[in-house]
Coordinates of C-alpha atoms and ligand atoms in Angstrom, one line a residue:
Chain A
M11 CA -22.0 15.3 25.0
A12 CA -25.4 15.2 26.6
E13 CA -25.0 16.2 30.2
G14 CA -27.0 14.8 33.2
I15 CA -28.6 12.0 31.3
S16 CA -28.8 8.7 33.1
Y17 CA -27.5 6.6 30.2
T18 CA -24.5 4.6 30.8
V19 CA -21.5 5.8 29.1
Y20 CA -21.5 2.7 27.0
E21 CA -25.0 3.3 25.7
L22 CA -24.1 6.9 25.0
Y23 CA -21.2 6.1 22.7
K24 CA -22.0 2.7 21.2
D25 CA -23.9 4.2 18.2
L26 CA -21.4 7.0 17.5
T27 CA -18.4 6.7 15.2
Q28 CA -15.1 8.1 16.3
T29 CA -15.5 10.9 13.8
E30 CA -18.9 11.8 15.2
V31 CA -17.6 11.8 18.7
Y32 CA -14.7 14.0 17.6
G33 CA -17.0 16.6 16.1
Q34 CA -19.4 16.7 19.0
T35 CA -16.7 16.8 21.7
L36 CA -14.9 19.6 20.0
V37 CA -18.1 21.6 19.8
E38 CA -18.5 21.2 23.6
L39 CA -14.9 22.3 24.2
A40 CA -15.1 25.2 21.9
K41 CA -18.0 26.7 23.9
K42 CA -15.6 27.3 26.7
D43 CA -12.4 27.8 24.7
E44 CA -12.5 30.6 22.2
R45 CA -9.0 29.8 20.8
I46 CA -10.4 26.7 19.1
V47 CA -10.8 27.0 15.3
A48 CA -11.7 24.2 12.9
L49 CA -10.2 23.7 9.4
T50 CA -11.1 21.2 6.7
A51 CA -10.5 20.7 3.0
D52 CA -13.9 19.9 1.5
L53 CA -14.4 17.1 4.0
A54 CA -16.5 18.8 6.6
R55 CA -19.3 16.3 6.1
S56 CA -17.1 13.2 5.8
T57 CA -14.9 13.9 8.8
K58 CA -17.9 15.0 10.9
I59 CA -16.4 18.3 11.8
G60 CA -19.5 19.7 10.1
V61 CA -21.2 20.0 13.4
F62 CA -18.5 22.6 14.4
F63 CA -19.2 24.5 11.2
D64 CA -22.8 24.6 12.1
A65 CA -22.2 25.7 15.7
F66 CA -19.4 28.2 15.1
P67 CA -19.5 29.3 11.5
E68 CA -17.2 32.2 12.2
R69 CA -14.5 30.0 13.7
A70 CA -14.7 27.3 11.0
F71 CA -12.8 27.4 7.7
N72 CA -13.2 25.3 4.6
F73 CA -10.2 25.5 2.3
G74 CA -11.8 23.6 -0.6
V75 CA -9.8 20.6 -1.9
A76 CA -6.5 22.1 -1.0
E77 CA -4.8 20.3 1.9
Q78 CA -1.4 21.8 1.7
N79 CA -2.7 25.3 1.9
M80 CA -4.9 24.3 4.8
M81 CA -1.9 22.9 6.8
A82 CA 0.1 26.1 6.2
A83 CA -2.9 28.2 7.3
A84 CA -3.1 26.0 10.4
A85 CA 0.4 27.0 11.3
G86 CA -0.6 30.7 10.7
F87 CA -3.5 30.3 13.2
A88 CA -1.2 28.7 15.7
I89 CA 1.4 31.5 15.7
S90 CA -1.5 33.9 16.2
G91 CA -2.7 32.4 19.4
K92 CA -5.4 30.1 18.0
L93 CA -5.8 26.4 18.6
P94 CA -6.4 24.9 15.2
Y95 CA -8.1 21.4 14.7
V96 CA -7.4 20.3 11.2
S97 CA -9.5 17.5 9.7
T98 CA -9.1 15.5 6.5
F99 CA -8.6 11.9 5.5
A100 CA -5.4 10.4 7.0
V101 CA -3.9 9.7 3.6
F102 CA -4.0 13.4 2.8
A103 CA -3.2 14.6 6.4
S104 CA -0.1 12.6 6.5
M105 CA 1.2 12.3 3.0
R106 CA -0.3 15.0 0.7
T107 CA 0.8 17.6 3.2
A108 CA 3.8 15.9 4.8
E109 CA 6.3 18.6 4.3
F110 CA 3.9 21.3 5.3
V111 CA 3.3 19.4 8.5
R112 CA 6.9 18.9 9.2
T113 CA 8.2 22.3 8.3
D114 CA 5.3 24.6 9.3
I115 CA 4.0 22.7 12.3
A116 CA 6.4 20.2 13.8
Y117 CA 9.6 22.1 13.3
P118 CA 8.3 25.3 15.0
N119 CA 6.6 23.1 17.5
L120 CA 3.1 24.6 17.1
P121 CA 0.0 23.4 18.9
V122 CA -1.9 22.2 15.7
R123 CA -4.2 19.3 16.2
I124 CA -4.4 17.1 13.1
I125 CA -7.4 14.8 13.3
A126 CA -6.8 12.2 10.5
T127 CA -10.0 10.2 9.7
H128 CA -10.6 7.2 7.5
A129 CA -7.2 5.9 8.6
G130 CA -5.8 2.5 8.0
V131 CA -8.1 0.4 5.7
S132 CA -11.2 1.7 7.4
F133 CA -12.3 3.1 3.9
G134 CA -11.3 -0.2 2.3
Q135 CA -13.7 -0.2 -0.6
A136 CA -12.2 3.2 -1.7
G137 CA -9.1 1.3 -2.7
T138 CA -5.4 1.9 -2.1
T139 CA -5.4 5.6 -2.9
H140 CA -7.6 6.1 0.1
H141 CA -6.0 3.5 2.4
C142 CA -3.4 4.9 4.9
T143 CA -1.0 2.5 6.3
E144 CA 2.1 4.7 6.3
D145 CA 1.1 7.6 8.5
L146 CA 2.5 6.4 11.8
G147 CA 5.8 5.7 10.3
I148 CA 6.0 9.1 8.6
L149 CA 4.8 11.1 11.5
R150 CA 7.0 9.2 14.0
T151 CA 10.1 10.6 12.3
M152 CA 9.0 14.2 12.8
A153 CA 10.5 15.5 16.0
N154 CA 8.1 17.3 18.4
M155 CA 5.1 15.3 17.0
T156 CA 2.9 13.4 19.4
I157 CA 0.8 10.6 17.8
V158 CA -2.4 9.1 19.3
V159 CA -4.5 6.2 18.0
P160 CA -7.7 6.0 20.1
A161 CA -9.1 2.5 20.5
D162 CA -12.8 3.4 20.1
S163 CA -15.3 6.3 20.4
I164 CA -15.0 6.6 24.2
E165 CA -11.3 7.0 24.0
T166 CA -11.6 9.4 21.1
A167 CA -13.7 11.7 23.4
Q168 CA -11.0 11.3 26.1
F169 CA -8.3 12.2 23.7
V170 CA -10.1 15.3 22.3
K171 CA -10.6 16.6 25.8
A172 CA -6.9 15.9 26.7
S173 CA -5.7 17.5 23.5
V174 CA -6.7 21.0 24.3
D175 CA -3.9 21.7 26.8
W176 CA -1.3 19.5 25.2
P177 CA 1.8 21.5 24.2
G178 CA 3.1 21.1 20.7
P179 CA 1.6 19.4 17.6
L180 CA -0.6 16.3 17.8
Y181 CA -1.6 13.8 15.1
C182 CA -4.6 11.6 15.9
R183 CA -5.7 8.9 13.6
I184 CA -9.3 7.5 13.7
G185 CA -11.4 5.3 11.5
R186 CA -14.4 5.9 9.3
G187 CA -17.3 3.7 10.3
L188 CA -19.1 2.4 13.4
E189 CA -16.9 0.0 15.3
P190 CA -17.8 -1.8 18.6
L191 CA -16.5 -0.2 21.8
A192 CA -13.4 -1.5 23.6
Y193 CA -14.3 0.3 26.8
M194 CA -17.4 0.2 29.0
E195 CA -16.8 3.4 30.8
E196 CA -14.8 6.6 30.4
D197 CA -13.1 7.2 33.8
Y198 CA -10.2 4.8 33.2
G199 CA -7.7 7.5 33.5
F200 CA -6.8 8.3 29.9
R201 CA -3.5 10.2 29.6
I202 CA -1.6 11.0 26.5
G203 CA 1.7 9.0 26.6
K204 CA 0.4 6.4 29.1
S205 CA -0.8 3.0 27.9
V206 CA -3.8 1.3 29.3
L207 CA -3.6 -2.2 30.8
M208 CA -6.8 -3.8 29.3
R209 CA -6.2 -7.3 30.6
E210 CA -3.7 -8.5 33.2
G211 CA -1.8 -11.6 32.2
Q212 CA 1.5 -13.5 32.6
D213 CA 1.8 -15.9 29.7
L214 CA 2.2 -13.5 26.8
T215 CA 1.4 -9.9 25.9
V216 CA -0.5 -8.3 23.0
I217 CA 0.2 -4.7 22.5
A218 CA -2.4 -3.2 20.2
C219 CA -3.7 0.2 19.1
G220 CA -6.9 1.4 17.4
V221 CA -9.3 -1.0 16.0
A222 CA -7.1 -4.0 17.1
V223 CA -7.6 -3.4 20.8
L224 CA -11.1 -4.9 21.2
P225 CA -10.3 -8.2 19.4
A226 CA -7.1 -8.6 21.4
C227 CA -9.2 -8.3 24.6
E228 CA -11.7 -10.8 23.2
V229 CA -8.8 -13.2 22.6
A230 CA -7.6 -12.8 26.2
D231 CA -11.1 -13.5 27.5
E232 CA -11.5 -16.6 25.3
L233 CA -8.1 -17.9 26.4
A234 CA -8.8 -17.2 30.1
G235 CA -11.4 -20.0 29.8
E236 CA -8.5 -22.3 28.8
G237 CA -6.4 -21.3 31.8
I238 CA -4.1 -19.0 29.8
S239 CA -3.5 -15.5 31.0
L240 CA -2.9 -13.0 28.1
R241 CA -1.9 -9.5 28.9
V242 CA -3.4 -6.9 26.6
I243 CA -2.0 -3.3 26.5
N244 CA -3.8 -0.5 24.6
M245 CA -0.8 1.5 23.3
H246 CA -3.0 4.4 22.2
T247 CA 0.0 6.8 22.2
I248 CA 2.5 5.7 19.6
K249 CA 4.8 8.6 20.3
P250 CA 6.1 9.2 22.9
I251 CA 5.8 5.5 23.6
D252 CA 5.2 4.1 27.1
R253 CA 8.6 2.4 27.5
E254 CA 7.9 1.1 31.0
A255 CA 4.8 -0.9 30.0
I256 CA 6.8 -2.5 27.2
I257 CA 9.8 -3.4 29.3
A258 CA 7.5 -4.8 32.1
A259 CA 5.5 -6.9 29.5
A260 CA 8.7 -8.4 28.0
E261 CA 10.2 -9.2 31.4
E262 CA 7.1 -10.5 33.0
T263 CA 5.5 -12.4 30.1
G264 CA 8.4 -13.3 27.8
G265 CA 6.6 -12.7 24.5
I266 CA 5.1 -9.7 22.7
I267 CA 2.8 -9.5 19.7
T268 CA 2.0 -6.1 18.3
V269 CA -1.2 -5.5 16.3
E270 CA -1.9 -2.4 14.2
E271 CA -3.9 -1.3 11.2
H272 CA -0.7 -0.1 9.5
N273 CA 2.3 -1.4 7.6
I274 CA 4.3 -3.6 9.9
I275 CA 7.2 -1.2 9.1
G276 CA 7.4 2.0 10.9
G277 CA 4.4 2.0 13.2
L278 CA 3.5 0.5 16.6
G279 CA 5.5 -2.7 16.0
S280 CA 8.6 -0.9 15.1
A281 CA 8.3 1.5 18.0
V282 CA 8.0 -1.4 20.4
A283 CA 10.9 -3.3 18.8
E284 CA 13.1 -0.2 19.2
V285 CA 12.5 -0.2 22.9
L286 CA 13.1 -3.9 23.3
A287 CA 16.4 -3.7 21.3
E288 CA 17.7 -0.7 23.2
E289 CA 16.9 -2.3 26.5
G290 CA 18.7 -5.5 25.5
I291 CA 15.7 -7.6 26.3
A292 CA 15.5 -10.9 24.4
T293 CA 11.9 -11.9 24.0
K294 CA 9.7 -13.6 21.5
F295 CA 8.3 -11.0 19.2
K296 CA 5.9 -10.7 16.3
R297 CA 4.3 -7.8 14.4
L298 CA 0.8 -8.1 13.0
G299 CA -0.3 -5.5 10.5
I300 CA -0.2 -5.0 6.7
P301 CA 2.8 -7.0 5.6
D302 CA 4.5 -4.2 3.5
V303 CA 2.2 -4.5 0.5
Y304 CA -0.5 -2.2 -0.8
S305 CA -3.7 -3.4 0.8
V306 CA -6.3 -4.6 -1.6
I307 CA -9.8 -3.4 -2.3
G308 CA -12.5 -4.6 0.1
Y309 CA -14.7 -3.8 3.0
P310 CA -12.8 -3.0 6.2
E311 CA -13.9 -6.2 8.1
D312 CA -12.8 -8.4 5.2
L313 CA -9.4 -6.6 5.1
Y314 CA -8.9 -6.8 8.9
H315 CA -9.4 -10.6 8.4
R316 CA -7.2 -10.8 5.4
Y317 CA -4.3 -9.1 7.2
G318 CA -4.8 -11.0 10.4
I319 CA -5.6 -8.1 12.7
D320 CA -9.0 -9.3 13.7
Y321 CA -10.0 -11.8 16.4
E322 CA -9.1 -14.9 14.4
G323 CA -5.8 -13.5 13.3
I324 CA -4.7 -12.4 16.7
L325 CA -5.9 -15.7 18.3
K326 CA -3.8 -17.7 15.7
A327 CA -0.7 -15.6 16.3
V328 CA -1.1 -15.9 20.1
K329 CA -1.5 -19.7 20.0
E330 CA 1.6 -20.0 17.8
M331 CA 3.7 -18.0 20.1
L332 CA 2.4 -19.8 23.2
E333 CA 3.4 -23.1 21.5
M334 CA 6.9 -21.7 20.8
K335 CA 7.1 -20.7 24.5
G336 CA 6.0 -24.2 25.5
V337 CA 2.9 -22.9 27.3
R338 CA 0.0 -25.5 27.3
Chain B
M231 CA -19.3 0.5 -32.4
A232 CA -22.1 1.4 -34.7
K233 CA -21.4 2.7 -38.2
V234 CA -23.0 6.1 -38.6
A235 CA -23.4 8.0 -41.8
T236 CA -24.5 11.4 -40.6
R237 CA -23.9 13.8 -37.7
E238 CA -27.6 13.2 -36.7
E239 CA -27.1 9.5 -36.6
L240 CA -23.9 9.9 -34.6
I241 CA -25.6 12.1 -32.0
H242 CA -28.5 9.7 -31.8
F243 CA -26.1 6.8 -31.3
L244 CA -24.2 8.6 -28.5
Q245 CA -27.4 9.7 -26.7
N246 CA -28.5 6.1 -26.7
K247 CA -25.2 4.9 -25.4
A248 CA -25.2 7.6 -22.7
T249 CA -28.7 6.4 -21.6
D250 CA -27.5 2.8 -21.4
L251 CA -24.4 3.8 -19.4
R252 CA -26.4 6.0 -17.0
R253 CA -28.5 2.9 -16.3
K254 CA -25.3 0.9 -15.7
I255 CA -23.9 3.5 -13.4
I256 CA -27.1 3.2 -11.3
E257 CA -27.0 -0.5 -11.3
L258 CA -23.3 -0.6 -10.5
S259 CA -23.8 1.7 -7.5
V260 CA -26.3 -0.8 -6.2
I261 CA -23.9 -3.7 -6.6
A262 CA -21.2 -1.6 -4.9
G263 CA -23.4 -0.6 -2.0
G264 CA -23.1 3.1 -2.9
G265 CA -21.0 5.3 -5.1
H266 CA -20.0 8.7 -6.4
L267 CA -23.2 9.1 -8.3
G268 CA -23.3 12.8 -8.7
G269 CA -20.0 13.2 -10.5
A270 CA -20.4 10.0 -12.5
L271 CA -23.7 11.2 -14.0
S272 CA -22.2 14.7 -14.7
A273 CA -19.2 13.2 -16.5
I274 CA -20.8 10.4 -18.4
D275 CA -21.7 12.3 -21.6
I276 CA -18.1 13.5 -21.8
L277 CA -16.8 10.0 -21.4
V278 CA -19.3 8.7 -24.1
V279 CA -18.2 11.3 -26.6
L280 CA -14.5 10.5 -25.9
Y281 CA -14.8 6.7 -25.8
Y282 CA -17.2 6.2 -28.7
H283 CA -16.1 9.0 -31.0
V284 CA -12.9 10.8 -30.2
L285 CA -10.3 8.5 -28.7
R286 CA -8.2 6.2 -31.0
I287 CA -8.0 3.1 -28.9
D288 CA -8.0 -0.6 -29.3
P289 CA -9.8 -2.5 -26.5
K290 CA -8.1 -5.7 -27.6
N291 CA -4.7 -4.1 -27.2
P292 CA -5.1 -1.7 -24.3
R293 CA -1.5 -0.5 -24.3
W294 CA -1.3 -0.1 -28.1
E295 CA 1.6 2.3 -28.7
E296 CA -0.4 4.6 -31.0
R297 CA -3.5 5.0 -28.8
D298 CA -4.7 8.3 -27.5
R299 CA -4.2 8.4 -23.7
F300 CA -7.0 9.2 -21.3
I301 CA -6.4 10.0 -17.7
L302 CA -9.3 10.2 -15.3
S303 CA -7.8 12.7 -12.8
K304 CA -11.1 12.8 -10.9
G305 CA -10.5 9.2 -10.0
H306 CA -13.8 8.9 -8.0
G307 CA -15.4 8.8 -11.5
A308 CA -14.5 5.1 -11.7
L309 CA -18.2 4.4 -11.3
A310 CA -18.7 5.9 -14.8
L311 CA -15.4 4.9 -16.4
C312 CA -15.5 1.2 -15.6
P313 CA -18.8 0.5 -17.3
V314 CA -17.6 2.4 -20.3
L315 CA -14.4 0.4 -20.5
A316 CA -16.5 -2.9 -20.2
D317 CA -18.9 -1.8 -22.9
R318 CA -16.0 -0.9 -25.2
G319 CA -14.7 -4.4 -24.7
F320 CA -11.6 -3.9 -22.5
F321 CA -12.9 -6.6 -20.2
P322 CA -16.1 -8.7 -19.7
E323 CA -18.9 -6.8 -18.0
E324 CA -19.6 -9.7 -15.6
L325 CA -16.3 -8.8 -13.8
L326 CA -17.9 -5.7 -12.4
S327 CA -20.3 -7.8 -10.3
N328 CA -17.5 -7.9 -7.6
F329 CA -17.1 -4.1 -7.5
N330 CA -15.8 -2.9 -4.1
R331 CA -15.6 -6.4 -2.7
L332 CA -12.5 -8.2 -1.4
D333 CA -9.8 -8.6 -4.0
S334 CA -11.9 -7.0 -6.7
P335 CA -9.9 -5.2 -9.4
F336 CA -12.7 -2.6 -9.3
G337 CA -13.2 -0.1 -6.4
M338 CA -14.2 3.5 -6.1
H339 CA -11.0 4.6 -7.8
P340 CA -9.3 3.0 -10.8
D341 CA -6.1 0.9 -10.6
R342 CA -3.9 0.8 -13.7
N343 CA -2.4 -2.6 -12.7
K344 CA -5.8 -4.3 -12.3
V345 CA -8.1 -2.7 -14.9
P346 CA -7.3 -3.0 -18.6
G347 CA -7.7 0.4 -20.3
V348 CA -6.9 2.5 -17.2
E349 CA -3.8 4.6 -17.9
M350 CA -3.2 5.7 -14.3
S351 CA -4.2 4.8 -10.8
T352 CA -6.0 7.8 -9.5
G353 CA -8.3 8.9 -6.7
S354 CA -6.1 11.4 -4.9
L355 CA -7.2 14.6 -6.5
G356 CA -4.8 17.0 -8.3
H357 CA -2.4 14.4 -9.7
G358 CA -3.8 13.5 -13.1
L359 CA -2.9 16.7 -15.0
G360 CA 0.7 16.5 -13.8
V361 CA 0.9 12.9 -15.0
A362 CA -0.6 13.9 -18.3
I363 CA 2.2 16.4 -18.8
G364 CA 4.8 13.7 -18.5
V365 CA 2.9 11.6 -21.0
A366 CA 2.5 14.6 -23.4
L367 CA 6.2 15.4 -23.2
S368 CA 7.0 11.8 -23.8
G369 CA 4.7 11.8 -26.9
R370 CA 6.6 14.7 -28.2
L371 CA 9.9 13.1 -27.6
D372 CA 8.7 10.1 -29.6
R373 CA 7.3 12.3 -32.3
A374 CA 4.0 10.6 -31.8
N375 CA 0.7 12.0 -33.2
W376 CA -1.6 10.8 -30.5
R377 CA -3.1 13.1 -27.8
V378 CA -3.4 13.0 -24.1
Y379 CA -6.8 13.8 -22.6
C380 CA -7.3 14.4 -18.9
L381 CA -10.6 14.8 -17.1
L382 CA -10.7 16.8 -13.9
G383 CA -13.4 17.8 -11.5
D384 CA -14.0 21.4 -10.8
G385 CA -13.6 21.0 -7.1
E386 CA -10.3 19.2 -7.9
C387 CA -9.1 22.5 -9.4
H388 CA -8.9 23.8 -5.8
E389 CA -5.7 21.9 -5.6
G390 CA -2.6 24.0 -6.1
S391 CA -0.9 21.1 -8.0
V392 CA -3.5 21.5 -10.8
W393 CA -2.2 25.0 -11.4
E394 CA 1.4 23.9 -11.2
A395 CA 0.5 21.5 -14.0
A396 CA -1.4 24.2 -15.9
M397 CA 1.7 26.4 -15.8
A398 CA 4.0 23.6 -17.0
A399 CA 1.7 22.7 -19.8
A400 CA 1.8 26.2 -21.2
H401 CA 5.5 26.5 -20.5
Y402 CA 6.2 23.3 -22.5
K403 CA 3.7 24.4 -25.2
L404 CA 1.8 21.1 -25.0
G405 CA -0.5 21.2 -28.0
N406 CA -1.0 17.5 -27.7
L407 CA -2.7 17.9 -24.3
C408 CA -6.4 18.4 -23.8
A409 CA -7.8 18.9 -20.3
I410 CA -11.5 18.7 -19.7
V411 CA -13.1 20.0 -16.6
D412 CA -16.4 18.6 -15.4
R413 CA -17.7 22.0 -14.3
N414 CA -20.7 20.8 -12.3
M415 CA -20.4 23.6 -9.8
F416 CA -20.1 21.3 -6.8
C417 CA -17.4 19.7 -4.6
I418 CA -18.4 17.6 -1.6
D419 CA -19.3 20.2 1.1
G420 CA -21.4 22.3 -1.3
P421 CA -21.2 24.6 -4.3
T422 CA -17.7 25.4 -5.3
E423 CA -18.4 29.1 -5.4
K424 CA -19.4 28.9 -1.7
I425 CA -16.7 26.5 -0.4
M426 CA -13.8 28.0 -2.4
A427 CA -14.6 30.1 -5.3
L428 CA -13.1 29.2 -8.7
E429 CA -14.5 32.0 -10.9
P430 CA -13.5 33.6 -13.1
F431 CA -12.6 30.1 -14.1
K432 CA -12.1 30.4 -17.8
R433 CA -10.0 33.5 -17.5
K434 CA -7.8 31.7 -15.0
W435 CA -7.0 29.1 -17.6
E436 CA -6.5 31.7 -20.2
A437 CA -4.2 33.6 -17.9
F438 CA -2.2 30.4 -17.5
G439 CA -1.7 30.3 -21.2
W440 CA -4.3 27.9 -22.3
N441 CA -6.8 27.8 -25.1
A442 CA -10.0 27.6 -23.1
I443 CA -13.4 26.6 -24.6
E444 CA -16.7 26.5 -22.8
V445 CA -19.3 24.0 -23.8
D446 CA -22.5 22.5 -22.5
G447 CA -21.2 19.2 -21.2
H448 CA -24.5 17.4 -21.9
D449 CA -24.8 18.7 -25.5
F450 CA -23.3 16.1 -27.8
A451 CA -23.1 18.4 -30.7
Q452 CA -21.1 20.9 -28.7
L453 CA -18.8 18.3 -27.2
I454 CA -18.1 16.7 -30.6
E455 CA -17.4 20.1 -32.1
A456 CA -15.0 21.0 -29.3
F457 CA -13.0 17.8 -29.7
E458 CA -13.0 17.8 -33.5
G459 CA -11.9 21.4 -33.5
L460 CA -8.8 20.8 -31.3
P461 CA -5.7 22.5 -32.7
P462 CA -3.2 20.0 -34.3
V463 CA -1.1 17.9 -32.0
T464 CA 1.9 19.8 -33.2
S465 CA 0.4 23.2 -32.1
T466 CA 1.9 25.0 -29.2
V467 CA -1.0 25.7 -26.9
P468 CA -2.8 23.2 -24.6
T469 CA -6.6 23.3 -24.7
V470 CA -9.0 23.0 -21.8
V471 CA -12.6 22.2 -22.5
I472 CA -14.7 23.6 -19.6
A473 CA -17.8 21.4 -19.8
K474 CA -20.7 22.9 -18.0
T475 CA -22.6 20.0 -16.4
V476 CA -25.2 19.2 -13.9
K477 CA -24.2 17.1 -10.9
G478 CA -26.4 14.0 -10.9
K479 CA -27.6 14.7 -14.4
G480 CA -30.6 12.6 -15.5
V481 CA -31.9 11.7 -12.1
S482 CA -34.4 14.3 -10.9
F483 CA -33.8 13.9 -7.2
M484 CA -30.0 14.1 -7.6
E485 CA -29.7 17.0 -10.0
G486 CA -27.9 19.8 -8.4
V487 CA -28.2 18.2 -4.9
G488 CA -24.7 18.3 -3.3
A489 CA -25.4 15.4 -0.9
W490 CA -25.6 13.1 -3.9
H491 CA -21.8 13.4 -4.4
Y492 CA -21.7 10.0 -2.8
G493 CA -24.7 7.9 -2.0
G494 CA -26.6 4.7 -2.1
L495 CA -29.9 3.7 -3.5
D496 CA -32.6 1.6 -2.1
S497 CA -34.8 -0.3 -4.5
E498 CA -37.4 2.4 -4.7
K499 CA -34.9 5.1 -5.4
E500 CA -33.2 2.8 -7.9
R501 CA -36.5 2.3 -9.7
R502 CA -37.1 6.1 -9.8
A503 CA -33.6 6.8 -11.0
L504 CA -33.9 4.3 -13.9
E505 CA -37.3 5.6 -14.8
D506 CA -35.9 9.2 -15.0
I507 CA -32.9 8.1 -17.1
E508 CA -35.0 6.2 -19.6
K509 CA -36.7 9.5 -20.4
M510 CA -33.4 10.8 -21.8
R511 CA -33.3 8.1 -24.4
P512 CA -33.6 9.6 -27.9
K513 CA -36.7 8.7 -29.9
G514 CA -36.5 6.2 -32.8
Ligands
LIG858 C1 -6.3 15.1 -2.6 C2 -7.7 14.7 -2.3 N1 -8.4 15.4 -1.3 C3 -9.7 15.0 -1.0 C4 -10.3 14.0 -1.6 C5 -11.7 13.6 -1.2 N2 -12.6 14.0 -2.3 C6 -13.1 13.1 -3.2 S1 -14.1 13.8 -4.3 C7 -13.9 15.3 -3.6 C8 -14.7 16.5 -4.2 C9 -14.2 16.7 -5.6 O1 -15.1 17.6 -6.3 P1 -15.1 17.6 -7.8 O2 -13.6 17.5 -8.3 O3 -15.8 18.8 -8.3 O4 -15.8 16.2 -8.2 P2 -17.2 16.0 -8.8 O5 -18.1 17.0 -8.4 O6 -17.0 16.0 -10.3 O7 -17.6 14.6 -8.4 C10 -13.1 15.2 -2.5 C11 -12.8 16.4 -1.7 C12 -9.6 13.3 -2.6 N3 -10.1 12.3 -3.3 N4 -8.3 13.7 -2.9

């Protein structure tokens, strides 16, 4: 990113998509780290890794429309001392190549970084073949895999920087278009595996990831005016999940709503539920996400609304649970 | 469908249709807020020859048992296929006005459960030819005399699964299968030969055991001849028609420009595109 410019961080990032930030940040890192190589499957332009192809043509490899071969080759780079960043749409990164990821990358525990773009329903108008609401569930069952869902462009930059020295395979899912920022600044202490407390609160907790984090914060701010204190946790790392934050939220606020751009089965909500069940904590609990259907065609914002993971949807779910708890 | 007496009249009719449909592709891309224009315009002449001359279909009975099957393996060609299906009467054209919008049956990729006339939901590349093989084998089990046609992109042929299917088609001697490749020489990131070379393309198909024919994919006479000359359904060799096309064909500022794989048109560009297309209309 531009250095020594007196913009605020917010201004610097607000007009950049997560994909653009990924490409630009990786170019900066690659100037100092010669191990970094970039791979794509005819989606250099769409995933915005194209800037890396321009900056380091000899370290960038386009495999054509052949994702499985690309994943296998990524493993080959990794066993040869390189640090491969692999970019394609989430639907292909997680499902077209699933067994290559599992057997060639996760099983031998190789430091391949899979940057899955156009995730969730962020490419909604492309229709169900291009929606990806299964990846967290699939990747979560691969041992050794670490899974990160950055909340916005600022967090995407933090993640890409943190990814370089992370041991083992990483799967990161980001969106397609320009989304408003959830953060104002970048020095909030991003660490893979450690959730971020976005809003302190005692009445109820929303645990969100990705594009759902900002509206959850806005709901908390709105309710604060009504004297309700809503805790909001950005669970950017789905695996390994931050158990302490979940346990504390359940014990201290007595109710948890999870929000994710994913099937309610298998992703963030399931991961949180597993922790609660194993800890033997009885708490009110609800998962917001795609309700185990194939999401319909539509623009992303319409789909976020349809599936209740936008401001209105989260507000409604929070109010219902508060009522059940007898708050207000 | 018009009644045509001679080959010349047929070609004239098809050229006229293709001009109408190119216009509709442009208009639909505006409704949709953008679309896969390059590959729609390269494929439309192939679709017109298939849907207005070759395929035995009944728009009033989309799942008629005896129909020829067509699978759009390059699913991002929906922008071209949907207006063709509407014009052939599978559904009212007005329905397309909701393209890409919430709950629309129509998006960038076709959905077999929502759009009458669509045989298979596609959009993820490299699936269609494999599906076509299952269909072709079923046709043979049923002793049917219809054919399966499957349109692929050339970039799509980077996918290993295409070649697994190619191997299976020859192995099972699927003479009732006809693949067509829209050989416009581009994938998304640039020319296929630069991104991941496909040549010698025809010889690859031949080496896989296919009857491979090359035609100019914008020359109606050549396309008609290729399809009319297909070996009988009961023959033992699958055929691939490699249609040499131009990505963005018909719109001067799109032709051969890779960036028009996917794009949107403002009103000035829309006007220029329609003006260019009108020049393709046959005289008389
Ligand atoms: C499995 C898969 N990988 C990637 C994509 C994204 N994608 C859509 S179109 C396209 C390029 C296809 O090129 P080609 O088949 O030549 O299409 P055409 O030029 O005819 O539009 C790509 C990579 C996809 N739809 N499916």
